Amino acid sequence: MNIGIVCYPTFGGSGVVATELGKALGANGHRVHFITYNRPARLDFFSENLFYHEVTVSQYPLFDFTPYETALASKLVDVVRFEKLDLLHVHYAIPHASAAFLAKQILATFDIHIPVITTLHGTDITLVGKDKSFNPVVTFSINHSDGVTAVSQSLKEQTLSYFDIRQEIEVIPNFIDFTRFKNISREHFKKAIAPENEKIIAHTSNFREVKNTDDVVKIFHRIHKEIPSKLLMVGDGPERSNAEELCRQLSICQDVRFLGKQEAIEEILSVSDLFLMPSGSESFGLAALEAMACSVPVISTDTGGLPELNIDGKSGYLSAIGDVKSMAEKGIAILKDETILSQFKRNAHARAKQFDIKNILPLYESYYQKIIDKQIGDNL
Ligand code: GMT
């Protein structure tokens, strides 16, 4: 197939999933065209099947707000026509699904009928999409996509409850590439972080409010009183300075390292014993899956799609949002006994295996084929 992928090119979960999916499709013989305003962060190598088309937006002085959606729709028309794409797969509803709808209408005037699949990732529905100012466009563009996927059953249900949806939504979960995410021996790094063999606890996110990074610090503070431990805070974003300030107030700065954005996240996860994800909303929890693939058990909230990933009492534990006492107690229960910790590590890895890209890629391929066949049938 000749596939166009539209996504945010950043390290955000939806951009990571879109890029990794495109790379896997390319490796499986499909031609994949990424259409976005920057080279996707994870598109860091050359492959004969992968192409990148940059969307450039004119900065005319009249524009207080640059009309990205218009530029994207124009670029989609151009790429679909000249690269003869079979399908457009847009990740994150806003503004990608509505730009794709506009492009589809324009292409129809050239007698080109391209199917559009929209993948809903989470905040495009749960936070941003629910906003009244976006609601009619989100509803319309979901209903007018040829196919819609959501990354968890929970996100599908939330979408159906927030919007007036008359379209089937297929659940295709996030996935993980085990050739990259695996437990790699990094003894020198572990020794540098935890010279007294302290337990290493990790958190990775974009430090947005929804990630509850203050709760990460509060949970660690409680664990740290009972178990010699270090906290690695990976990523960057608006809540980072609050989290740093809280560490100062709790006098734990000497045992907390803020590492900022990191490329080789698997190396950090490989030396970790526990992963914390106390999010207030999480449609799937890709960062937790990355940890589990590196054999790290997860203490998370029970919100959104997290219970579909993290099995309570097996791969980690689930607690209510904001219940830092419970999350700390459960973390201590895992960390205090080496036999229990080893069992949880094995369970986390086994659970992650179910989301191996080798299992999930065929789901996307057959869904693509179904939507292409339906479109051909509709145009006969
Ligand atoms: O987690 C984020 O804030 C980034 C966000 C995104 O859309 O880029 O991630 C969402 O999509 C990921 C990939 O499908 C999911 O694994 C995350 O759970 C989801 N984030 C939230 O729902 C908060």
CSV table of C-alpha atoms and ligand atoms in Angstrom, one decimal:
chain,number,residue,atom,x,y,z
A,1,MET,CA,0.0,0.0,0.0
A,2,ASN,CA,1.0,3.6,-0.5
A,3,ILE,CA,0.0,5.3,2.8
A,4,GLY,CA,0.1,9.0,3.9
A,5,ILE,CA,0.5,9.5,7.7
A,6,VAL,CA,-0.3,12.9,9.3
A,7,CYS,CA,0.8,13.4,12.9
A,8,TYR,CA,2.4,15.8,15.4
A,9,PRO,CA,6.1,15.4,14.8
A,10,THR,CA,7.0,15.8,18.5
A,11,PHE,CA,7.9,13.3,21.2
A,12,GLY,CA,4.2,13.2,22.3
A,13,GLY,CA,2.6,9.8,22.4
A,14,SER,CA,0.4,10.2,19.3
A,15,GLY,CA,3.4,11.3,17.2
A,16,VAL,CA,5.5,8.5,18.6
A,17,VAL,CA,2.8,5.9,17.8
A,18,ALA,CA,2.3,7.3,14.3
A,19,THR,CA,6.0,7.4,13.5
A,20,GLU,CA,6.7,3.9,14.8
A,21,LEU,CA,3.7,2.6,12.9
A,22,GLY,CA,5.0,4.2,9.7
A,23,LYS,CA,8.4,2.7,10.2
A,24,ALA,CA,7.0,-0.7,10.8
A,25,LEU,CA,4.8,-0.4,7.7
A,26,GLY,CA,7.8,0.6,5.7
A,27,ALA,CA,9.8,-2.3,7.0
A,28,ASN,CA,6.9,-4.6,5.9
A,29,GLY,CA,7.1,-3.4,2.3
A,30,HIS,CA,4.6,-0.5,2.2
A,31,ARG,CA,5.5,3.0,1.0
A,32,VAL,CA,4.8,5.5,3.8
A,33,HIS,CA,4.7,9.3,3.3
A,34,PHE,CA,4.8,11.4,6.5
A,35,ILE,CA,3.1,14.8,6.0
A,36,THR,CA,3.8,17.2,8.8
A,37,TYR,CA,5.4,20.5,9.7
A,38,ASN,CA,8.7,19.0,11.0
A,39,ARG,CA,10.5,15.7,10.5
A,40,PRO,CA,9.0,13.4,13.1
A,41,ALA,CA,11.3,13.1,16.1
A,42,ARG,CA,11.5,9.3,15.9
A,43,LEU,CA,12.0,9.4,12.1
A,44,ASP,CA,15.8,9.4,12.6
A,45,PHE,CA,17.1,7.2,9.8
A,46,PHE,CA,16.8,6.7,6.0
A,47,SER,CA,14.7,4.0,4.4
A,48,GLU,CA,13.8,3.5,0.8
A,49,ASN,CA,10.1,3.1,1.7
A,50,LEU,CA,9.8,6.2,4.0
A,51,PHE,CA,9.2,9.7,2.7
A,52,TYR,CA,8.8,13.0,4.4
A,53,HIS,CA,6.8,16.0,3.0
A,54,GLU,CA,7.1,19.2,5.0
A,55,VAL,CA,4.0,21.4,5.4
A,56,THR,CA,5.2,25.0,5.3
A,57,VAL,CA,2.9,27.9,6.4
A,58,SER,CA,3.3,31.4,5.0
A,59,GLN,CA,3.9,34.0,7.7
A,60,TYR,CA,2.0,36.8,6.0
A,61,PRO,CA,1.8,39.8,8.5
A,62,LEU,CA,-2.1,39.8,8.2
A,63,PHE,CA,-2.1,36.4,10.0
A,64,ASP,CA,-2.3,36.8,13.8
A,65,PHE,CA,-2.7,33.0,13.8
A,66,THR,CA,-0.9,31.0,11.1
A,67,PRO,CA,-3.5,29.0,9.1
A,68,TYR,CA,-1.8,25.6,9.5
A,69,GLU,CA,-4.9,23.6,8.8
A,70,THR,CA,-5.3,25.2,5.4
A,71,ALA,CA,-1.6,24.6,4.5
A,72,LEU,CA,-1.9,21.0,5.6
A,73,ALA,CA,-5.0,20.4,3.5
A,74,SER,CA,-3.3,21.9,0.5
A,75,LYS,CA,-0.2,19.7,1.1
A,76,LEU,CA,-2.4,16.6,1.4
A,77,VAL,CA,-4.1,17.4,-1.9
A,78,ASP,CA,-0.6,17.8,-3.5
A,79,VAL,CA,0.9,14.6,-2.0
A,80,VAL,CA,-2.1,12.4,-2.6
A,81,ARG,CA,-2.3,13.5,-6.3
A,82,PHE,CA,1.3,13.3,-7.2
A,83,GLU,CA,2.4,10.3,-5.0
A,84,LYS,CA,-0.8,8.4,-5.9
A,85,LEU,CA,-1.6,7.5,-2.3
A,86,ASP,CA,-4.1,4.7,-1.5
A,87,LEU,CA,-5.0,5.9,2.0
A,88,LEU,CA,-4.6,8.8,4.5
A,89,HIS,CA,-4.1,7.9,8.1
A,90,VAL,CA,-4.3,10.9,10.4
A,91,HIS,CA,-3.3,10.8,14.1
A,92,TYR,CA,-4.9,13.1,16.6
A,93,ALA,CA,-8.3,14.5,15.6
A,94,ILE,CA,-7.5,18.2,15.9
A,95,PRO,CA,-6.8,19.6,13.3
A,96,HIS,CA,-5.7,16.6,11.3
A,97,ALA,CA,-9.1,15.0,10.8
A,98,SER,CA,-10.8,18.1,9.6
A,99,ALA,CA,-7.8,19.1,7.3
A,100,ALA,CA,-8.1,15.6,5.8
A,101,PHE,CA,-11.8,16.0,5.2
A,102,LEU,CA,-11.2,19.2,3.4
A,103,ALA,CA,-8.4,17.6,1.3
A,104,LYS,CA,-10.8,14.7,0.5
A,105,GLN,CA,-13.4,17.1,-0.8
A,106,ILE,CA,-10.9,18.9,-3.0
A,107,LEU,CA,-9.5,15.6,-4.3
A,108,ALA,CA,-13.0,14.5,-5.3
A,109,THR,CA,-13.1,17.4,-7.7
A,110,PHE,CA,-10.2,15.7,-9.5
A,111,ASP,CA,-12.1,12.4,-9.4
A,112,ILE,CA,-9.7,11.1,-6.7
A,113,HIS,CA,-11.5,9.3,-3.9
A,114,ILE,CA,-9.1,8.7,-1.0
A,115,PRO,CA,-10.2,7.0,2.2
A,116,VAL,CA,-9.3,8.7,5.4
A,117,ILE,CA,-8.7,6.9,8.7
A,118,THR,CA,-8.6,8.9,11.9
A,119,THR,CA,-6.9,7.6,15.0
A,120,LEU,CA,-8.0,9.1,18.3
A,121,HIS,CA,-5.2,9.2,20.9
A,122,GLY,CA,-6.6,10.7,24.0
A,123,THR,CA,-6.3,14.4,24.8
A,124,ASP,CA,-7.8,15.1,21.3
A,125,ILE,CA,-11.0,13.7,22.9
A,126,THR,CA,-10.7,13.9,26.7
A,127,LEU,CA,-9.3,17.4,27.1
A,128,VAL,CA,-9.1,19.4,23.9
A,129,GLY,CA,-11.9,17.8,21.9
A,130,LYS,CA,-14.4,18.3,24.7
A,131,ASP,CA,-13.8,22.0,24.6
A,132,LYS,CA,-17.0,23.6,23.2
A,133,SER,CA,-15.1,25.6,20.7
A,134,PHE,CA,-13.8,22.4,19.0
A,135,ASN,CA,-16.8,20.1,19.5
A,136,PRO,CA,-18.7,20.6,16.3
A,137,VAL,CA,-15.6,20.1,14.1
A,138,VAL,CA,-14.4,17.1,16.1
A,139,THR,CA,-17.8,15.4,15.9
A,140,PHE,CA,-18.2,16.2,12.2
A,141,SER,CA,-14.7,15.0,11.2
A,142,ILE,CA,-15.0,11.8,13.2
A,143,ASN,CA,-18.4,11.1,11.6
A,144,HIS,CA,-17.0,11.8,8.1
A,145,SER,CA,-13.8,9.8,8.4
A,146,ASP,CA,-14.0,6.5,6.4
A,147,GLY,CA,-12.5,4.7,9.4
A,148,VAL,CA,-11.9,5.6,13.0
A,149,THR,CA,-9.7,3.8,15.5
A,150,ALA,CA,-9.2,4.5,19.2
A,151,VAL,CA,-6.2,3.3,21.3
A,152,SER,CA,-8.3,1.7,24.0
A,153,GLN,CA,-11.8,0.6,24.8
A,154,SER,CA,-12.1,3.3,27.4
A,155,LEU,CA,-11.2,6.0,24.8
A,156,LYS,CA,-13.8,4.6,22.5
A,157,GLU,CA,-16.5,4.7,25.2
A,158,GLN,CA,-15.5,8.3,26.2
A,159,THR,CA,-15.7,9.4,22.5
A,160,LEU,CA,-19.2,7.9,22.2
A,161,SER,CA,-20.3,9.6,25.4
A,162,TYR,CA,-18.9,13.1,24.7
A,163,PHE,CA,-19.8,13.3,21.0
A,164,ASP,CA,-22.8,12.4,18.8
A,165,ILE,CA,-20.9,9.7,16.9
A,166,ARG,CA,-22.6,7.7,14.1
A,167,GLN,CA,-19.4,6.0,13.0
A,168,GLU,CA,-18.0,2.6,14.1
A,169,ILE,CA,-14.8,2.9,16.2
A,170,GLU,CA,-12.3,0.1,16.0
A,171,VAL,CA,-10.0,-0.3,19.0
A,172,ILE,CA,-6.4,-0.9,18.1
A,173,PRO,CA,-4.1,-0.5,21.1
A,174,ASN,CA,-0.7,1.2,21.3
A,175,PHE,CA,2.2,-1.2,20.6
A,176,ILE,CA,5.9,-1.6,21.4
A,177,ASP,CA,9.0,-2.5,19.4
A,178,PHE,CA,10.9,-5.1,21.4
A,179,THR,CA,14.0,-4.8,19.2
A,180,ARG,CA,14.4,-1.4,20.9
A,181,PHE,CA,12.6,-1.6,24.3
A,182,LYS,CA,14.2,-4.4,26.2
A,183,ASN,CA,16.2,-4.7,29.4
A,184,ILE,CA,19.8,-3.8,28.5
A,185,SER,CA,22.6,-4.1,30.9
A,186,ARG,CA,23.7,-0.7,32.0
A,187,GLU,CA,25.6,-1.4,35.2
A,188,HIS,CA,27.9,1.6,35.0
A,189,PHE,CA,24.9,4.0,34.7
A,190,LYS,CA,23.0,2.2,37.5
A,191,LYS,CA,26.1,2.5,39.7
A,192,ALA,CA,26.4,6.2,38.9
A,193,ILE,CA,22.7,6.9,39.8
A,194,ALA,CA,22.4,4.5,42.8
A,195,PRO,CA,26.0,4.0,44.2
A,196,GLU,CA,24.6,2.3,47.3
A,197,ASN,CA,22.4,0.0,45.3
A,198,GLU,CA,19.3,2.1,46.1
A,199,LYS,CA,16.1,1.2,44.2
A,200,ILE,CA,15.5,3.3,41.1
A,201,ILE,CA,12.1,4.7,40.5
A,202,ALA,CA,11.3,6.4,37.1
A,203,HIS,CA,8.7,8.7,35.6
A,204,THR,CA,8.7,9.9,32.0
A,205,SER,CA,6.2,12.4,30.6
A,206,ASN,CA,5.7,15.8,29.0
A,207,PHE,CA,5.1,17.3,32.5
A,208,ARG,CA,1.6,18.6,31.6
A,209,GLU,CA,-1.0,19.1,34.4
A,210,VAL,CA,-2.8,15.8,33.4
A,211,LYS,CA,0.4,13.8,34.3
A,212,ASN,CA,0.1,14.9,38.0
A,213,THR,CA,3.9,15.2,38.4
A,214,ASP,CA,3.5,16.6,41.9
A,215,ASP,CA,1.9,13.2,42.9
A,216,VAL,CA,5.0,11.5,41.5
A,217,VAL,CA,7.2,13.5,43.9
A,218,LYS,CA,4.7,12.9,46.8
A,219,ILE,CA,4.6,9.1,46.1
A,220,PHE,CA,8.4,9.0,46.0
A,221,HIS,CA,8.7,11.0,49.2
A,222,ARG,CA,6.7,8.3,51.0
A,223,ILE,CA,8.5,5.4,49.4
A,224,HIS,CA,11.9,7.0,50.1
A,225,LYS,CA,11.1,7.1,53.9
A,226,GLU,CA,10.9,3.3,53.9
A,227,ILE,CA,13.2,2.2,51.1
A,228,PRO,CA,16.6,3.6,50.1
A,229,SER,CA,15.7,4.9,46.6
A,230,LYS,CA,16.4,7.4,43.8
A,231,LEU,CA,13.8,9.1,41.5
A,232,LEU,CA,14.5,9.8,37.8
A,233,MET,CA,12.2,12.4,36.3
A,234,VAL,CA,12.5,12.2,32.5
A,235,GLY,CA,11.0,14.8,30.1
A,236,ASP,CA,10.1,18.4,30.3
A,237,GLY,CA,7.0,20.6,30.3
A,238,PRO,CA,5.0,23.3,32.2
A,239,GLU,CA,4.8,21.4,35.5
A,240,ARG,CA,8.5,20.7,35.9
A,241,SER,CA,9.4,23.7,38.0
A,242,ASN,CA,6.5,23.0,40.4
A,243,ALA,CA,7.8,19.4,40.8
A,244,GLU,CA,11.3,20.7,41.4
A,245,GLU,CA,10.0,23.2,44.0
A,246,LEU,CA,8.1,20.4,45.8
A,247,CYS,CA,11.4,18.4,46.0
A,248,ARG,CA,13.0,21.4,47.7
A,249,GLN,CA,10.1,21.7,50.2
A,250,LEU,CA,10.3,18.0,51.0
A,251,SER,CA,14.1,18.1,51.2
A,252,ILE,CA,14.6,15.2,48.8
A,253,CYS,CA,16.5,17.0,46.0
A,254,GLN,CA,19.7,14.9,46.7
A,255,ASP,CA,17.8,11.8,45.7
A,256,VAL,CA,15.8,13.2,42.7
A,257,ARG,CA,17.3,13.8,39.2
A,258,PHE,CA,15.5,15.8,36.6
A,259,LEU,CA,17.0,14.5,33.4
A,260,GLY,CA,15.0,16.6,30.8
A,261,LYS,CA,14.1,15.2,27.4
A,262,GLN,CA,16.0,12.0,26.6
A,263,GLU,CA,16.3,10.0,23.4
A,264,ALA,CA,17.6,6.7,24.8
A,265,ILE,CA,14.7,6.3,27.2
A,266,GLU,CA,15.1,2.5,27.1
A,267,GLU,CA,18.5,2.8,28.8
A,268,ILE,CA,17.0,4.7,31.7
A,269,LEU,CA,14.1,2.3,32.0
A,270,SER,CA,16.5,-0.7,31.9
A,271,VAL,CA,18.1,0.4,35.2
A,272,SER,CA,14.7,1.2,36.9
A,273,ASP,CA,12.9,-1.0,39.4
A,274,LEU,CA,9.5,0.8,39.4
A,275,PHE,CA,7.6,3.2,37.1
A,276,LEU,CA,5.1,5.8,38.4
A,277,MET,CA,2.2,7.1,36.3
A,278,PRO,CA,-0.3,8.9,38.6
A,279,SER,CA,-2.1,10.6,35.6
A,280,GLY,CA,-5.5,12.3,36.0
A,281,SER,CA,-6.4,11.0,32.5
A,282,GLU,CA,-4.7,8.5,30.3
A,283,SER,CA,-6.2,6.9,27.2
A,284,PHE,CA,-3.6,4.1,27.0
A,285,GLY,CA,-0.3,5.0,28.7
A,286,LEU,CA,2.4,4.4,26.1
A,287,ALA,CA,5.1,5.5,28.6
A,288,ALA,CA,4.0,2.8,31.0
A,289,LEU,CA,4.1,0.2,28.2
A,290,GLU,CA,7.6,1.2,27.4
A,291,ALA,CA,8.6,0.7,31.0
A,292,MET,CA,6.9,-2.7,31.2
A,293,ALA,CA,8.7,-3.8,28.0
A,294,CYS,CA,11.9,-3.1,29.9
A,295,SER,CA,10.6,-5.3,32.8
A,296,VAL,CA,9.6,-2.4,35.0
A,297,PRO,CA,6.4,-2.8,37.1
A,298,VAL,CA,4.0,0.1,37.1
A,299,ILE,CA,2.2,1.9,39.8
A,300,SER,CA,-0.6,3.9,38.1
A,301,THR,CA,-4.0,5.4,38.5
A,302,ASP,CA,-7.0,3.4,37.4
A,303,THR,CA,-8.2,6.0,35.0
A,304,GLY,CA,-9.0,5.7,31.2
A,305,GLY,CA,-7.2,2.9,29.4
A,306,LEU,CA,-4.7,2.1,32.2
A,307,PRO,CA,-6.6,-0.9,33.6
A,308,GLU,CA,-6.5,-2.3,30.0
A,309,LEU,CA,-2.7,-2.3,30.1
A,310,ASN,CA,-1.6,-2.5,33.8
A,311,ILE,CA,-3.0,-5.6,35.4
A,312,ASP,CA,-3.6,-4.9,39.1
A,313,GLY,CA,-1.5,-7.2,41.4
A,314,LYS,CA,0.4,-8.6,38.4
A,315,SER,CA,2.3,-6.1,36.2
A,316,GLY,CA,2.0,-3.5,39.0
A,317,TYR,CA,-0.9,-1.9,40.9
A,318,LEU,CA,-3.7,0.6,40.2
A,319,SER,CA,-5.1,3.2,42.6
A,320,ALA,CA,-7.6,6.0,42.5
A,321,ILE,CA,-6.4,9.4,41.1
A,322,GLY,CA,-4.7,11.5,43.8
A,323,ASP,CA,-4.4,8.6,46.3
A,324,VAL,CA,-0.7,9.0,46.8
A,325,LYS,CA,-0.8,7.1,50.1
A,326,SER,CA,-2.1,4.0,48.4
A,327,MET,CA,0.3,4.3,45.4
A,328,ALA,CA,3.2,4.6,47.8
A,329,GLU,CA,2.1,1.6,49.9
A,330,LYS,CA,1.8,-0.5,46.8
A,331,GLY,CA,5.2,0.7,45.5
A,332,ILE,CA,6.7,-0.3,48.9
A,333,ALA,CA,5.0,-3.7,48.7
A,334,ILE,CA,6.7,-4.4,45.4
A,335,LEU,CA,10.1,-3.0,46.3
A,336,LYS,CA,10.7,-4.3,49.8
A,337,ASP,CA,11.1,-7.9,48.8
A,338,GLU,CA,13.5,-9.1,46.1
A,339,THR,CA,11.4,-12.2,45.2
A,340,ILE,CA,8.2,-10.2,44.9
A,341,LEU,CA,10.0,-7.5,42.8
A,342,SER,CA,11.4,-10.2,40.4
A,343,GLN,CA,8.0,-11.7,40.0
A,344,PHE,CA,6.4,-8.3,39.2
A,345,LYS,CA,9.3,-7.5,36.7
A,346,ARG,CA,8.6,-10.8,34.9
A,347,ASN,CA,4.8,-10.2,34.9
A,348,ALA,CA,5.3,-6.6,33.5
A,349,HIS,CA,7.4,-7.9,30.7
A,350,ALA,CA,5.0,-10.7,29.9
A,351,ARG,CA,2.1,-8.3,29.8
A,352,ALA,CA,4.0,-5.9,27.5
A,353,LYS,CA,4.6,-8.8,25.1
A,354,GLN,CA,0.9,-8.8,24.3
A,355,PHE,CA,1.4,-5.4,22.8
A,356,ASP,CA,4.3,-6.4,20.6
A,357,ILE,CA,4.2,-4.5,17.3
A,358,LYS,CA,4.4,-7.9,15.6
A,359,ASN,CA,0.8,-8.5,17.0
A,360,ILE,CA,-0.6,-5.0,16.4
A,361,LEU,CA,0.8,-4.2,12.9
A,362,PRO,CA,-1.4,-6.8,11.2
A,363,LEU,CA,-4.5,-5.3,12.9
A,364,TYR,CA,-3.7,-1.9,11.2
A,365,GLU,CA,-2.9,-3.6,7.9
A,366,SER,CA,-6.2,-5.5,7.7
A,367,TYR,CA,-8.1,-2.4,8.9
A,368,TYR,CA,-6.5,-0.4,6.1
A,369,GLN,CA,-7.5,-3.0,3.5
A,370,LYS,CA,-11.0,-3.2,4.8
A,371,ILE,CA,-11.4,0.6,4.5
A,372,ILE,CA,-9.8,0.7,1.1
A,373,ASP,CA,-12.1,-2.2,-0.1
A,374,LYS,CA,-15.2,-0.4,1.3
A,375,GLN,CA,-14.2,2.8,-0.5
A,376,ILE,CA,-13.7,1.0,-3.8
A,377,GLY,CA,-17.1,-0.7,-3.3
A,378,ASP,CA,-18.8,2.6,-2.6
A,379,ASN,CA,-17.4,4.1,-5.8
A,380,LEU,CA,-18.5,1.3,-8.1
B,1,GMT,O1,0.4,11.7,26.9
B,1,GMT,C1,0.4,12.8,26.3
B,1,GMT,O2,0.1,13.8,26.9
B,1,GMT,C2,0.6,12.8,24.8
B,1,GMT,C3,-0.6,12.3,24.1
B,1,GMT,C4,-0.5,12.6,22.6
B,1,GMT,O3,-1.6,12.6,22.1
B,1,GMT,O4,0.5,12.9,22.0
B,1,GMT,O5,-0.6,10.9,24.4
B,1,GMT,C5,-1.9,10.3,24.3
B,1,GMT,O6,-1.7,9.3,23.2
B,1,GMT,C6,-0.8,8.2,23.5
B,1,GMT,C7,-0.6,7.4,22.3
B,1,GMT,O7,-1.8,6.9,21.8
B,1,GMT,C8,-1.4,7.5,24.7
B,1,GMT,O8,-0.6,6.3,25.1
B,1,GMT,C9,-1.5,8.4,25.9
B,1,GMT,O9,-2.2,7.7,27.0
B,1,GMT,C10,-2.3,9.6,25.6
B,1,GMT,N1,-2.3,10.6,26.6
B,1,GMT,C11,-3.4,10.9,27.4
B,1,GMT,O10,-4.5,10.4,27.2
B,1,GMT,C12,-3.1,11.9,28.5
